[in-house]
Amino acid sequence: MMQVLELVDPARINSIHDRQSSACQRMIQTQPVKTGRGPRRATRACDGCRRLKERCIGTVPCDRCKKSGRSCQFSNRFKRTRGPVADARNKPRGGREPCAATPVDPSTFFEVKRIQALEHVVRHFTGLEQCTTENLDTVIAELAQEEEVLQGMPEDEQDDGSSDGKDDDDTMSPPSCVVHAEFSHLEFSRRVQQRVKDQLADTNCDDLSSETTIDESSPSTQLLSRDAVVLGAVSLFPPAHAARILINVFFEFAQTNYFYVDEETLRQRLDQFFCSSTRVGIKDAPWVCTALMVFALGTQFAHLYQPSSRSASRGLMREAYNVCQSMDDTLALTFYRKACNLIPDILAMASLESIQAFVLLGIYVLPIDPAGLSCTYFGIAIKVATQSNMHQKSSSTLSLREAELRKRVWWTAYILERRICILHGRPVSISRLDIDANLPTDLVQLQPQERINPFQNNMAMLKLTIFMEDARDAILALKNSDKSQRARNFQNLGKVKQELQSYWQTLPLETFCRDLTPGKPLFRSNIHLALIYHLVHISIGRSFIFDESSTNNKDSSATELLQLRKELVDDCVNSAVATIDLCQVLQDEGGLSKSSYTEFSSCCAAVLALVAKCISDRSSQLKDVSKRGMELLKNMSIGVFSTSCEKRTVEGLEVAFDRLSQHTSREDENMKPNEDGYLQFRNWVVMQQIVPGETLQLPRQDNPMLNLFSGSSAGSQHSGAVVNKNGHPLPGYAELSSLPDLGEWFDHGFE
């Protein structure tokens, strides 16, 4: 209709109006029969779809909220009240009285701009691509059918089935429990109680409801151990001064770009323990387990401790250094085993400190068994956090500090589990679609007092992990796609790489993130951040190193894909070289750790990528860099990595690489005599032809070349070795015949 209006003279608007008005009246009076039925309306609709009266599918977020970018929430804020069924037939769907008809000016009613706006609104709320008469008839038919269904439903279920028997207040069902509570026992129990409460008007209803409510706030006391378990754990605590030193080492070298533990709370608990005679009990198991794991990790990184001028005195500096040098991995293992005795209790309590304890347990075993036990610990931390609804937005009843603690601990567990699952091919514990938690904020109350605030690094680590997950998803989509979708998926992967590079360039260059100046406060943390950034590039490009793509295809799209593949592989190789250079910088500055999984795994991934590139290209250009990376891995393998699976992988890789190098060397040695023989033969031919007054004379024999170069046939003009006119020996036939392109010459002779 729009195209017609643009060609019609405005003077004919009135006649068009008459025809269109009569057509509209016939269409409204005579509703078309059912021509199709779209997807059924969900039993519960989100607030946005209810308010805009859109069709909701019931997921979180729903398709329409995701498309429009609005928040998808489920509550009763937009619950509609309806009159009796008899009155509903005479009222519009919103329950409002029909407004009186007003005269319409034809000149404005059929205005092109107005019709374009109406079509835009129709497309937005119906999803139609074209506002044809057939499509509009289908939508009108569906609206009429839905109206009939609503009129035939009971009054309390007409609101899209989304009330579920609940009041508008949120006391009966917290918002964080709504998403996955549809089929739970607890949710159905609440609905039954609410229905009973609505039907009973006596005062005993509240007491009945409280008695039948299922309490899931705390575990049964009979599941917890005796206090003796905690007393045995605290008996392993080091002396107060050694404990403080280990805590300093932990927050200086082990925590880096994450938020494992609330430092202020941990120090307060330890000070209270060392300074008072208060008896600890089983309720203290979470923080006691956390403290033991802090001591264990501090022991692992104690070899990095260097006395600084900021120490209070030379005596304290010397004492702290001696304490750190006396630590070994055996003591760290003792702390870990004692902490493991508390796992059943901290798992039953499911507190915030329980999540911190499981995260630290996973960090400790990360160098030994990343794909097994460590991934399990991180998965338990995620499950305990979801049990406490930490994956959802925090309740308004929490203080700012407590809410921020929950967010930081949640996102730390999320980062660690995501990265390990991606790198080791394990399924994650929770989908990103189920996460509604807010991102951390730089709360002043949680800023460290004695060190620089690493909040920017923490957020950068979170963002890089999300990029790693996006890259993994893009690669999986590319590998599983057919030819028709391969080009688009390849472009999506290239887009992820470009977004990663753009984000990295936005990070600060001073002090935080990209400042790699030795001696700066966050030097080691920034190195780790750069290692993760390059690890994402390595993970993207290494998938295509052995990709056998045909280069003979002249199609422009295929050429573009090959160029993109080459860019991804080149970025992978460059990042691998940069990773080894960064590890070398840490080694030169005395900061390469024998306990850091970030350093070891990044260097290992870089070496693997470089060796794969050498094998693919049959080139030795990256041989020196690979050998340097293997030497760095050997230096890191003297600690907790000595028994790790990745250490064994590196050892096997080194053996294979040495064999490959020897094979390449033998090939080079075998080719060298052939090349020398060919050069000598060329020189001999040239020298024979440049002698004045003489030409090249060859023997006239059945196999002249054989007689010439072997010197063993009777009648040969030469005896023994063949020499040229200057007396230089000539190469043998066996040597020359093996040269490329000379076989035919020896078979047919020279003419």
Short mmCIF file of C-alpha atoms in Angstrom, two decimals, residues 99-519:
data_model
loop_
_atom_site.label_atom_id
_atom_site.label_comp_id
_atom_site.label_asym_id
_atom_site.label_seq_id
_atom_site.Cartn_x
_atom_site.Cartn_y
_atom_site.Cartn_z
CA CYS A 99 -13.39 5.28 23.82
CA ALA A 100 -15.90 7.20 21.80
CA ALA A 101 -15.43 7.31 18.07
CA THR A 102 -13.88 10.51 16.84
CA PRO A 103 -14.06 11.83 13.29
CA VAL A 104 -10.93 11.13 11.23
CA ASP A 105 -9.46 13.56 8.78
CA PRO A 106 -8.75 11.60 5.56
CA SER A 107 -5.80 13.83 4.70
CA THR A 108 -3.97 12.84 7.89
CA PHE A 109 -5.33 9.31 8.18
CA PHE A 110 -3.63 8.18 4.97
CA GLU A 111 -0.47 10.21 5.43
CA VAL A 112 2.52 8.22 4.18
CA LYS A 113 4.69 9.03 7.19
CA ARG A 114 1.96 7.91 9.56
CA ILE A 115 1.48 4.60 7.73
CA GLN A 116 5.23 3.97 7.75
CA ALA A 117 5.29 4.52 11.51
CA LEU A 118 2.37 2.13 12.01
CA GLU A 119 4.08 -0.54 9.92
CA HIS A 120 7.24 -0.12 11.98
CA VAL A 121 5.24 -0.65 15.18
CA VAL A 122 3.53 -3.71 13.72
CA ARG A 123 6.84 -5.24 12.68
CA HIS A 124 8.30 -4.65 16.14
CA PHE A 125 5.48 -6.24 18.12
CA THR A 126 4.53 -9.04 15.73
CA GLY A 127 7.86 -9.95 14.14
CA LEU A 128 6.44 -9.64 10.64
CA GLU A 129 8.91 -8.86 7.89
CA GLN A 130 6.26 -7.67 5.43
CA CYS A 131 2.89 -6.16 6.32
CA THR A 132 0.95 -7.90 3.58
CA THR A 133 -2.78 -8.49 3.79
CA GLU A 134 -2.30 -12.23 4.30
CA ASN A 135 0.14 -11.73 7.18
CA LEU A 136 -2.12 -9.19 8.86
CA ASP A 137 -5.11 -11.50 8.50
CA THR A 138 -3.15 -14.27 10.22
CA VAL A 139 -2.22 -12.03 13.13
CA ILE A 140 -5.81 -10.85 13.57
CA ALA A 141 -7.03 -14.44 13.56
CA GLU A 142 -4.53 -15.42 16.26
CA LEU A 143 -5.55 -12.46 18.40
CA ALA A 144 -9.18 -13.47 18.14
CA GLN A 145 -8.38 -17.04 19.13
CA GLU A 146 -6.34 -15.92 22.15
CA GLU A 147 -9.19 -13.67 23.23
CA GLU A 148 -11.60 -16.60 23.12
CA VAL A 149 -9.21 -18.74 25.16
CA LEU A 150 -8.80 -16.01 27.78
CA GLN A 151 -12.55 -15.53 28.07
CA GLY A 152 -13.01 -19.24 28.71
CA MET A 153 -10.37 -19.42 31.46
CA PRO A 154 -11.00 -18.95 35.18
CA GLU A 155 -10.52 -15.44 36.43
CA ASP A 156 -7.43 -16.19 38.51
CA GLU A 157 -5.61 -17.79 35.54
CA GLN A 158 -6.31 -15.22 32.84
CA ASP A 159 -3.08 -13.36 33.46
CA ASP A 160 -1.03 -15.60 31.12
CA GLY A 161 -0.76 -18.18 33.87
CA SER A 162 2.05 -16.16 35.41
CA SER A 163 0.59 -15.46 38.82
CA ASP A 164 1.20 -19.06 39.97
CA GLY A 165 -0.87 -18.42 43.05
CA LYS A 166 1.55 -15.85 44.49
CA ASP A 167 1.03 -12.39 45.88
CA ASP A 168 2.68 -9.27 44.57
CA ASP A 169 5.06 -9.12 47.50
CA ASP A 170 8.36 -10.97 47.14
CA THR A 171 8.42 -12.49 50.60
CA MET A 172 7.01 -15.83 49.51
CA SER A 173 9.42 -16.34 46.60
CA PRO A 174 12.72 -14.50 46.26
CA PRO A 175 13.45 -13.27 42.73
CA SER A 176 16.59 -15.42 42.50
CA CYS A 177 14.55 -18.60 42.99
CA VAL A 178 11.96 -17.88 40.31
CA VAL A 179 13.93 -18.91 37.25
CA HIS A 180 14.41 -22.63 37.91
CA ALA A 181 11.67 -23.16 40.48
CA GLU A 182 8.83 -24.10 38.17
CA PHE A 183 9.09 -27.85 38.78
CA SER A 184 10.66 -27.91 42.24
CA HIS A 185 9.05 -29.40 45.34
CA LEU A 186 9.67 -26.21 47.28
CA GLU A 187 7.95 -24.00 44.73
CA PHE A 188 4.89 -26.23 44.53
CA SER A 189 4.73 -26.35 48.32
CA ARG A 190 4.70 -22.55 48.42
CA ARG A 191 1.92 -22.43 45.85
CA VAL A 192 -0.19 -24.86 47.88
CA GLN A 193 0.40 -22.85 51.05
CA GLN A 194 -0.49 -19.62 49.31
CA ARG A 195 -3.67 -21.13 47.90
CA VAL A 196 -4.68 -22.37 51.36
CA LYS A 197 -3.91 -18.96 52.81
CA ASP A 198 -6.10 -17.26 50.21
CA GLN A 199 -9.05 -19.54 50.91
CA LEU A 200 -8.84 -19.53 54.69
CA ALA A 201 -9.57 -16.26 56.46
CA ASP A 202 -8.91 -17.29 60.06
CA THR A 203 -5.92 -16.10 62.09
CA ASN A 204 -4.34 -19.54 62.37
CA CYS A 205 -3.43 -19.54 58.71
CA ASP A 206 -0.09 -17.81 59.28
CA ASP A 207 0.93 -20.34 61.91
CA LEU A 208 -0.03 -23.19 59.60
CA SER A 209 2.01 -21.69 56.79
CA SER A 210 5.09 -21.24 58.95
CA GLU A 211 4.87 -24.79 60.24
CA THR A 212 4.65 -26.36 56.80
CA THR A 213 7.30 -24.18 55.15
CA ILE A 214 10.41 -26.07 54.09
CA ASP A 215 13.50 -24.55 55.69
CA GLU A 216 16.58 -24.76 53.47
CA SER A 217 18.61 -22.03 55.14
CA SER A 218 20.91 -24.30 57.17
CA PRO A 219 21.85 -27.99 57.12
CA SER A 220 20.94 -30.45 59.80
CA THR A 221 23.28 -30.35 62.74
CA GLN A 222 23.72 -34.11 62.76
CA LEU A 223 25.62 -33.88 59.45
CA LEU A 224 28.42 -31.82 61.00
CA SER A 225 31.51 -33.26 62.65
CA ARG A 226 32.63 -32.74 66.20
CA ASP A 227 34.69 -29.77 67.31
CA ALA A 228 37.74 -32.00 67.60
CA VAL A 229 38.12 -31.95 63.81
CA VAL A 230 38.58 -28.18 63.80
CA LEU A 231 40.82 -28.29 66.87
CA GLY A 232 43.09 -30.74 65.07
CA ALA A 233 43.21 -28.42 62.06
CA VAL A 234 44.15 -25.28 63.99
CA SER A 235 46.88 -27.22 65.80
CA LEU A 236 48.74 -27.15 62.48
CA PHE A 237 48.69 -23.35 62.27
CA PRO A 238 52.22 -21.90 62.12
CA PRO A 239 53.33 -19.36 64.74
CA ALA A 240 51.81 -15.90 64.48
CA HIS A 241 54.81 -14.21 62.83
CA ALA A 242 55.22 -17.03 60.28
CA ALA A 243 51.48 -16.99 59.55
CA ARG A 244 51.57 -13.27 58.80
CA ILE A 245 54.53 -13.75 56.47
CA LEU A 246 52.76 -16.51 54.57
CA ILE A 247 49.68 -14.31 54.23
CA ASN A 248 51.84 -11.53 52.79
CA VAL A 249 53.40 -13.96 50.31
CA PHE A 250 49.97 -15.25 49.32
CA PHE A 251 48.50 -11.85 48.53
CA GLU A 252 51.73 -10.67 46.87
CA PHE A 253 52.43 -13.62 44.55
CA ALA A 254 49.58 -16.15 44.60
CA GLN A 255 46.42 -14.07 44.25
CA THR A 256 47.61 -11.83 41.34
CA ASN A 257 44.59 -10.94 39.15
CA TYR A 258 41.88 -12.71 41.15
CA PHE A 259 39.91 -12.18 44.34
CA TYR A 260 40.28 -15.39 46.30
CA VAL A 261 39.88 -14.21 49.89
CA ASP A 262 38.72 -11.16 51.81
CA GLU A 263 42.07 -10.13 53.29
CA GLU A 264 40.69 -7.94 56.06
CA THR A 265 38.34 -10.62 57.41
CA LEU A 266 41.03 -13.31 57.29
CA ARG A 267 43.56 -11.19 59.16
CA GLN A 268 40.99 -10.27 61.80
CA ARG A 269 40.09 -13.91 62.41
CA LEU A 270 43.72 -14.96 62.69
CA ASP A 271 44.57 -12.07 65.02
CA GLN A 272 41.64 -13.02 67.20
CA PHE A 273 42.76 -16.64 67.20
CA PHE A 274 46.37 -15.88 68.12
CA CYS A 275 45.59 -13.14 70.65
CA SER A 276 42.70 -14.72 72.58
CA SER A 277 41.90 -18.03 74.13
CA THR A 278 38.53 -18.34 72.40
CA ARG A 279 37.75 -21.95 71.64
CA VAL A 280 37.05 -22.72 68.00
CA GLY A 281 34.27 -25.09 67.02
CA ILE A 282 32.85 -26.82 64.02
CA LYS A 283 31.15 -23.60 62.89
CA ASP A 284 34.63 -22.16 62.29
CA ALA A 285 35.47 -24.90 59.78
CA PRO A 286 35.08 -22.71 56.63
CA TRP A 287 37.50 -19.97 57.66
CA VAL A 288 39.93 -22.48 59.23
CA CYS A 289 40.02 -24.42 55.94
CA THR A 290 40.54 -21.16 54.05
CA ALA A 291 43.42 -20.20 56.35
CA LEU A 292 45.10 -23.59 55.89
CA MET A 293 44.95 -23.25 52.11
CA VAL A 294 46.32 -19.71 52.30
CA PHE A 295 49.26 -21.11 54.27
CA ALA A 296 49.69 -23.92 51.73
CA LEU A 297 49.74 -21.57 48.74
CA GLY A 298 51.96 -19.11 50.58
CA THR A 299 54.40 -21.95 51.17
CA GLN A 300 54.40 -22.84 47.47
CA PHE A 301 55.27 -19.27 46.46
CA ALA A 302 57.68 -18.59 49.33
CA HIS A 303 60.68 -19.08 47.03
CA LEU A 304 59.73 -15.84 45.25
CA TYR A 305 59.90 -13.77 48.42
CA GLN A 306 62.62 -11.14 48.33
CA PRO A 307 63.35 -8.79 51.23
CA SER A 308 62.38 -5.23 50.41
CA SER A 309 63.30 -1.86 51.81
CA ARG A 310 59.73 -1.40 52.95
CA SER A 311 60.28 -3.88 55.78
CA ALA A 312 60.21 -2.47 59.28
CA SER A 313 63.76 -3.45 60.21
CA ARG A 314 66.69 -5.47 58.99
CA GLY A 315 66.06 -8.08 61.66
CA LEU A 316 62.47 -8.60 60.59
CA MET A 317 63.55 -8.67 56.96
CA ARG A 318 66.15 -11.35 57.65
CA GLU A 319 63.72 -13.38 59.76
CA ALA A 320 61.04 -13.29 57.09
CA TYR A 321 63.51 -14.34 54.43
CA ASN A 322 64.74 -17.25 56.55
CA VAL A 323 61.16 -18.39 57.18
CA CYS A 324 60.38 -18.40 53.47
CA GLN A 325 63.54 -20.27 52.55
CA SER A 326 62.78 -22.99 55.10
CA MET A 327 59.41 -23.74 53.49
CA ASP A 328 59.05 -26.68 51.14
CA ASP A 329 56.34 -28.50 49.25
CA THR A 330 56.05 -31.16 51.95
CA LEU A 331 54.78 -28.60 54.43
CA ALA A 332 52.30 -27.27 51.88
CA LEU A 333 51.01 -30.79 51.31
CA THR A 334 50.52 -31.17 55.06
CA PHE A 335 48.36 -28.05 55.15
CA TYR A 336 46.34 -29.33 52.20
CA ARG A 337 45.67 -32.75 53.70
CA LYS A 338 44.54 -31.25 56.97
CA ALA A 339 42.20 -28.89 55.11
CA CYS A 340 40.71 -31.84 53.21
CA ASN A 341 39.48 -33.27 56.51
CA LEU A 342 37.10 -30.29 56.76
CA ILE A 343 35.53 -30.70 53.31
CA PRO A 344 32.33 -32.49 54.48
CA ASP A 345 31.59 -29.76 57.01
CA ILE A 346 32.29 -26.76 54.79
CA LEU A 347 30.25 -28.41 52.04
CA ALA A 348 27.30 -28.83 54.40
CA MET A 349 27.50 -25.24 55.66
CA ALA A 350 27.59 -23.76 52.13
CA SER A 351 28.73 -20.33 53.31
CA LEU A 352 30.67 -17.63 51.49
CA GLU A 353 33.89 -18.82 53.12
CA SER A 354 33.09 -22.36 52.00
CA ILE A 355 33.22 -21.17 48.39
CA GLN A 356 36.53 -19.44 49.04
CA ALA A 357 37.92 -22.64 50.56
CA PHE A 358 36.95 -24.76 47.54
CA VAL A 359 38.46 -22.19 45.18
CA LEU A 360 41.76 -22.34 47.08
CA LEU A 361 41.68 -26.14 47.10
CA GLY A 362 41.32 -26.05 43.33
CA ILE A 363 44.17 -23.56 42.99
CA TYR A 364 46.49 -25.76 45.05
CA VAL A 365 45.97 -28.92 42.95
CA LEU A 366 45.86 -26.99 39.67
CA PRO A 367 49.53 -27.71 38.80
CA ILE A 368 49.11 -31.41 39.60
CA ASP A 369 45.73 -32.36 38.09
CA PRO A 370 44.06 -29.44 36.29
CA ALA A 371 41.54 -31.43 34.25
CA GLY A 372 40.55 -33.72 37.11
CA LEU A 373 40.62 -32.81 40.78
CA SER A 374 41.13 -29.07 40.28
CA CYS A 375 38.21 -28.83 37.86
CA THR A 376 36.10 -30.78 40.36
CA TYR A 377 36.91 -28.35 43.17
CA PHE A 378 35.99 -25.38 40.99
CA GLY A 379 32.77 -27.09 39.98
CA ILE A 380 31.87 -27.64 43.64
CA ALA A 381 32.55 -23.97 44.33
CA ILE A 382 30.15 -23.01 41.52
CA LYS A 383 27.47 -25.40 42.81
CA VAL A 384 27.74 -24.11 46.37
CA ALA A 385 27.55 -20.54 45.06
CA THR A 386 24.42 -21.27 43.04
CA GLN A 387 22.91 -22.90 46.11
CA SER A 388 23.32 -19.52 47.79
CA ASN A 389 21.92 -17.76 44.69
CA MET A 390 25.17 -15.91 44.11
CA HIS A 391 24.69 -16.26 40.36
CA GLN A 392 21.68 -13.94 40.64
CA LYS A 393 21.45 -10.29 41.58
CA SER A 394 22.09 -9.63 45.25
CA SER A 395 19.21 -8.98 47.59
CA SER A 396 18.63 -5.42 48.73
CA THR A 397 18.79 -6.58 52.35
CA LEU A 398 22.56 -7.17 52.14
CA SER A 399 25.06 -4.49 53.00
CA LEU A 400 27.20 -3.01 50.25
CA ARG A 401 30.29 -4.79 51.48
CA GLU A 402 28.61 -8.17 51.77
CA ALA A 403 26.97 -7.84 48.37
CA GLU A 404 30.28 -6.87 46.77
CA LEU A 405 32.05 -9.80 48.44
CA ARG A 406 29.50 -12.18 47.01
CA LYS A 407 29.95 -10.74 43.52
CA ARG A 408 33.74 -10.92 43.61
CA VAL A 409 33.88 -14.46 44.95
CA TRP A 410 31.30 -15.59 42.41
CA TRP A 411 33.09 -14.11 39.40
CA THR A 412 36.45 -15.45 40.59
CA ALA A 413 35.04 -18.98 40.74
CA TYR A 414 33.42 -18.39 37.35
CA ILE A 415 36.70 -17.27 35.75
CA LEU A 416 38.71 -20.19 37.09
CA GLU A 417 36.21 -22.88 36.20
CA ARG A 418 35.56 -21.43 32.75
CA ARG A 419 39.25 -21.19 31.84
CA ILE A 420 40.13 -24.69 33.04
CA CYS A 421 37.10 -26.25 31.37
CA ILE A 422 37.88 -24.50 28.08
CA LEU A 423 41.56 -25.44 28.05
CA HIS A 424 40.95 -29.05 29.05
CA GLY A 425 37.71 -29.79 27.22
CA ARG A 426 35.42 -30.16 30.22
CA PRO A 427 31.74 -29.13 30.38
CA VAL A 428 30.97 -26.09 32.50
CA SER A 429 28.76 -26.21 35.58
CA ILE A 430 26.41 -23.37 34.65
CA SER A 431 25.34 -21.68 31.44
CA ARG A 432 25.92 -17.99 30.88
CA LEU A 433 22.21 -17.59 30.19
CA ASP A 434 21.47 -18.58 33.79
CA ILE A 435 23.77 -15.92 35.27
CA ASP A 436 22.21 -12.64 36.29
CA ALA A 437 24.75 -11.43 38.84
CA ASN A 438 26.02 -7.88 38.58
CA LEU A 439 29.67 -7.25 37.80
CA PRO A 440 31.98 -6.24 40.66
CA THR A 441 32.49 -2.59 41.52
CA ASP A 442 35.51 -0.84 42.98
CA LEU A 443 34.20 -0.56 46.53
CA VAL A 444 36.42 1.54 48.78
CA GLN A 445 35.87 -0.77 51.75
CA LEU A 446 37.50 -3.67 49.89
CA GLN A 447 40.56 -1.82 48.61
CA PRO A 448 43.81 -3.17 50.10
CA GLN A 449 45.53 -0.94 52.61
CA GLU A 450 49.17 -1.97 52.17
CA ARG A 451 49.27 -2.67 48.43
CA ILE A 452 48.08 -1.10 45.22
CA ASN A 453 44.48 -1.76 44.26
CA PRO A 454 44.38 -4.46 41.50
CA PHE A 455 40.70 -3.99 40.64
CA GLN A 456 41.37 -3.00 37.01
CA ASN A 457 43.44 -6.13 36.51
CA ASN A 458 40.68 -8.27 38.03
CA MET A 459 38.10 -6.90 35.61
CA ALA A 460 40.48 -7.32 32.67
CA MET A 461 40.99 -10.98 33.61
CA LEU A 462 37.22 -11.48 33.66
CA LYS A 463 36.84 -9.90 30.23
CA LEU A 464 39.68 -11.97 28.73
CA THR A 465 38.04 -15.14 30.06
CA ILE A 466 34.79 -14.16 28.36
CA PHE A 467 36.72 -13.62 25.11
CA MET A 468 38.26 -17.08 25.50
CA GLU A 469 34.81 -18.60 25.87
CA ASP A 470 33.50 -16.68 22.86
CA ALA A 471 36.46 -17.90 20.81
CA ARG A 472 35.82 -21.48 21.90
CA ASP A 473 32.16 -21.23 20.90
CA ALA A 474 33.07 -19.70 17.53
CA ILE A 475 35.60 -22.45 16.79
CA LEU A 476 33.12 -25.19 17.71
CA ALA A 477 30.49 -23.59 15.49
CA LEU A 478 33.01 -23.44 12.65
CA LYS A 479 34.09 -27.06 13.03
CA ASN A 480 30.49 -28.30 13.11
CA SER A 481 29.18 -26.16 10.25
CA ASP A 482 28.60 -27.16 6.67
CA LYS A 483 29.96 -25.38 3.61
CA SER A 484 27.08 -22.93 3.43
CA GLN A 485 27.74 -21.66 6.96
CA ARG A 486 31.52 -22.00 7.05
CA ALA A 487 32.26 -18.57 5.61
CA ARG A 488 29.97 -16.80 8.09
CA ASN A 489 31.36 -18.74 11.06
CA PHE A 490 34.90 -17.99 9.93
CA GLN A 491 34.04 -14.30 9.85
CA ASN A 492 32.54 -14.55 13.34
CA LEU A 493 35.79 -16.02 14.61
CA GLY A 494 37.74 -13.24 12.95
CA LYS A 495 35.42 -10.72 14.58
CA VAL A 496 36.12 -12.21 18.01
CA LYS A 497 39.84 -11.88 17.36
CA GLN A 498 39.48 -8.25 16.29
CA GLU A 499 37.34 -7.41 19.33
CA LEU A 500 39.95 -9.04 21.55
CA GLN A 501 42.73 -6.95 20.04
CA SER A 502 40.66 -3.78 20.27
CA TYR A 503 39.84 -4.40 23.92
CA TRP A 504 43.49 -5.06 24.75
CA GLN A 505 44.47 -1.73 23.24
CA THR A 506 42.00 0.08 25.51
CA LEU A 507 43.65 -1.18 28.71
CA PRO A 508 45.89 1.27 30.60
CA LEU A 509 49.61 1.37 29.93
CA GLU A 510 50.63 2.94 33.23
CA THR A 511 50.89 0.82 36.38
CA PHE A 512 47.97 -1.46 35.50
CA CYS A 513 47.27 -4.17 32.91
CA ARG A 514 49.77 -3.47 30.09
CA ASP A 515 52.59 -1.92 32.10
CA LEU A 516 55.36 -4.53 31.84
CA THR A 517 58.09 -2.43 33.42
CA PRO A 518 60.14 -4.50 35.90
CA GLY A 519 59.97 -3.22 39.44
#
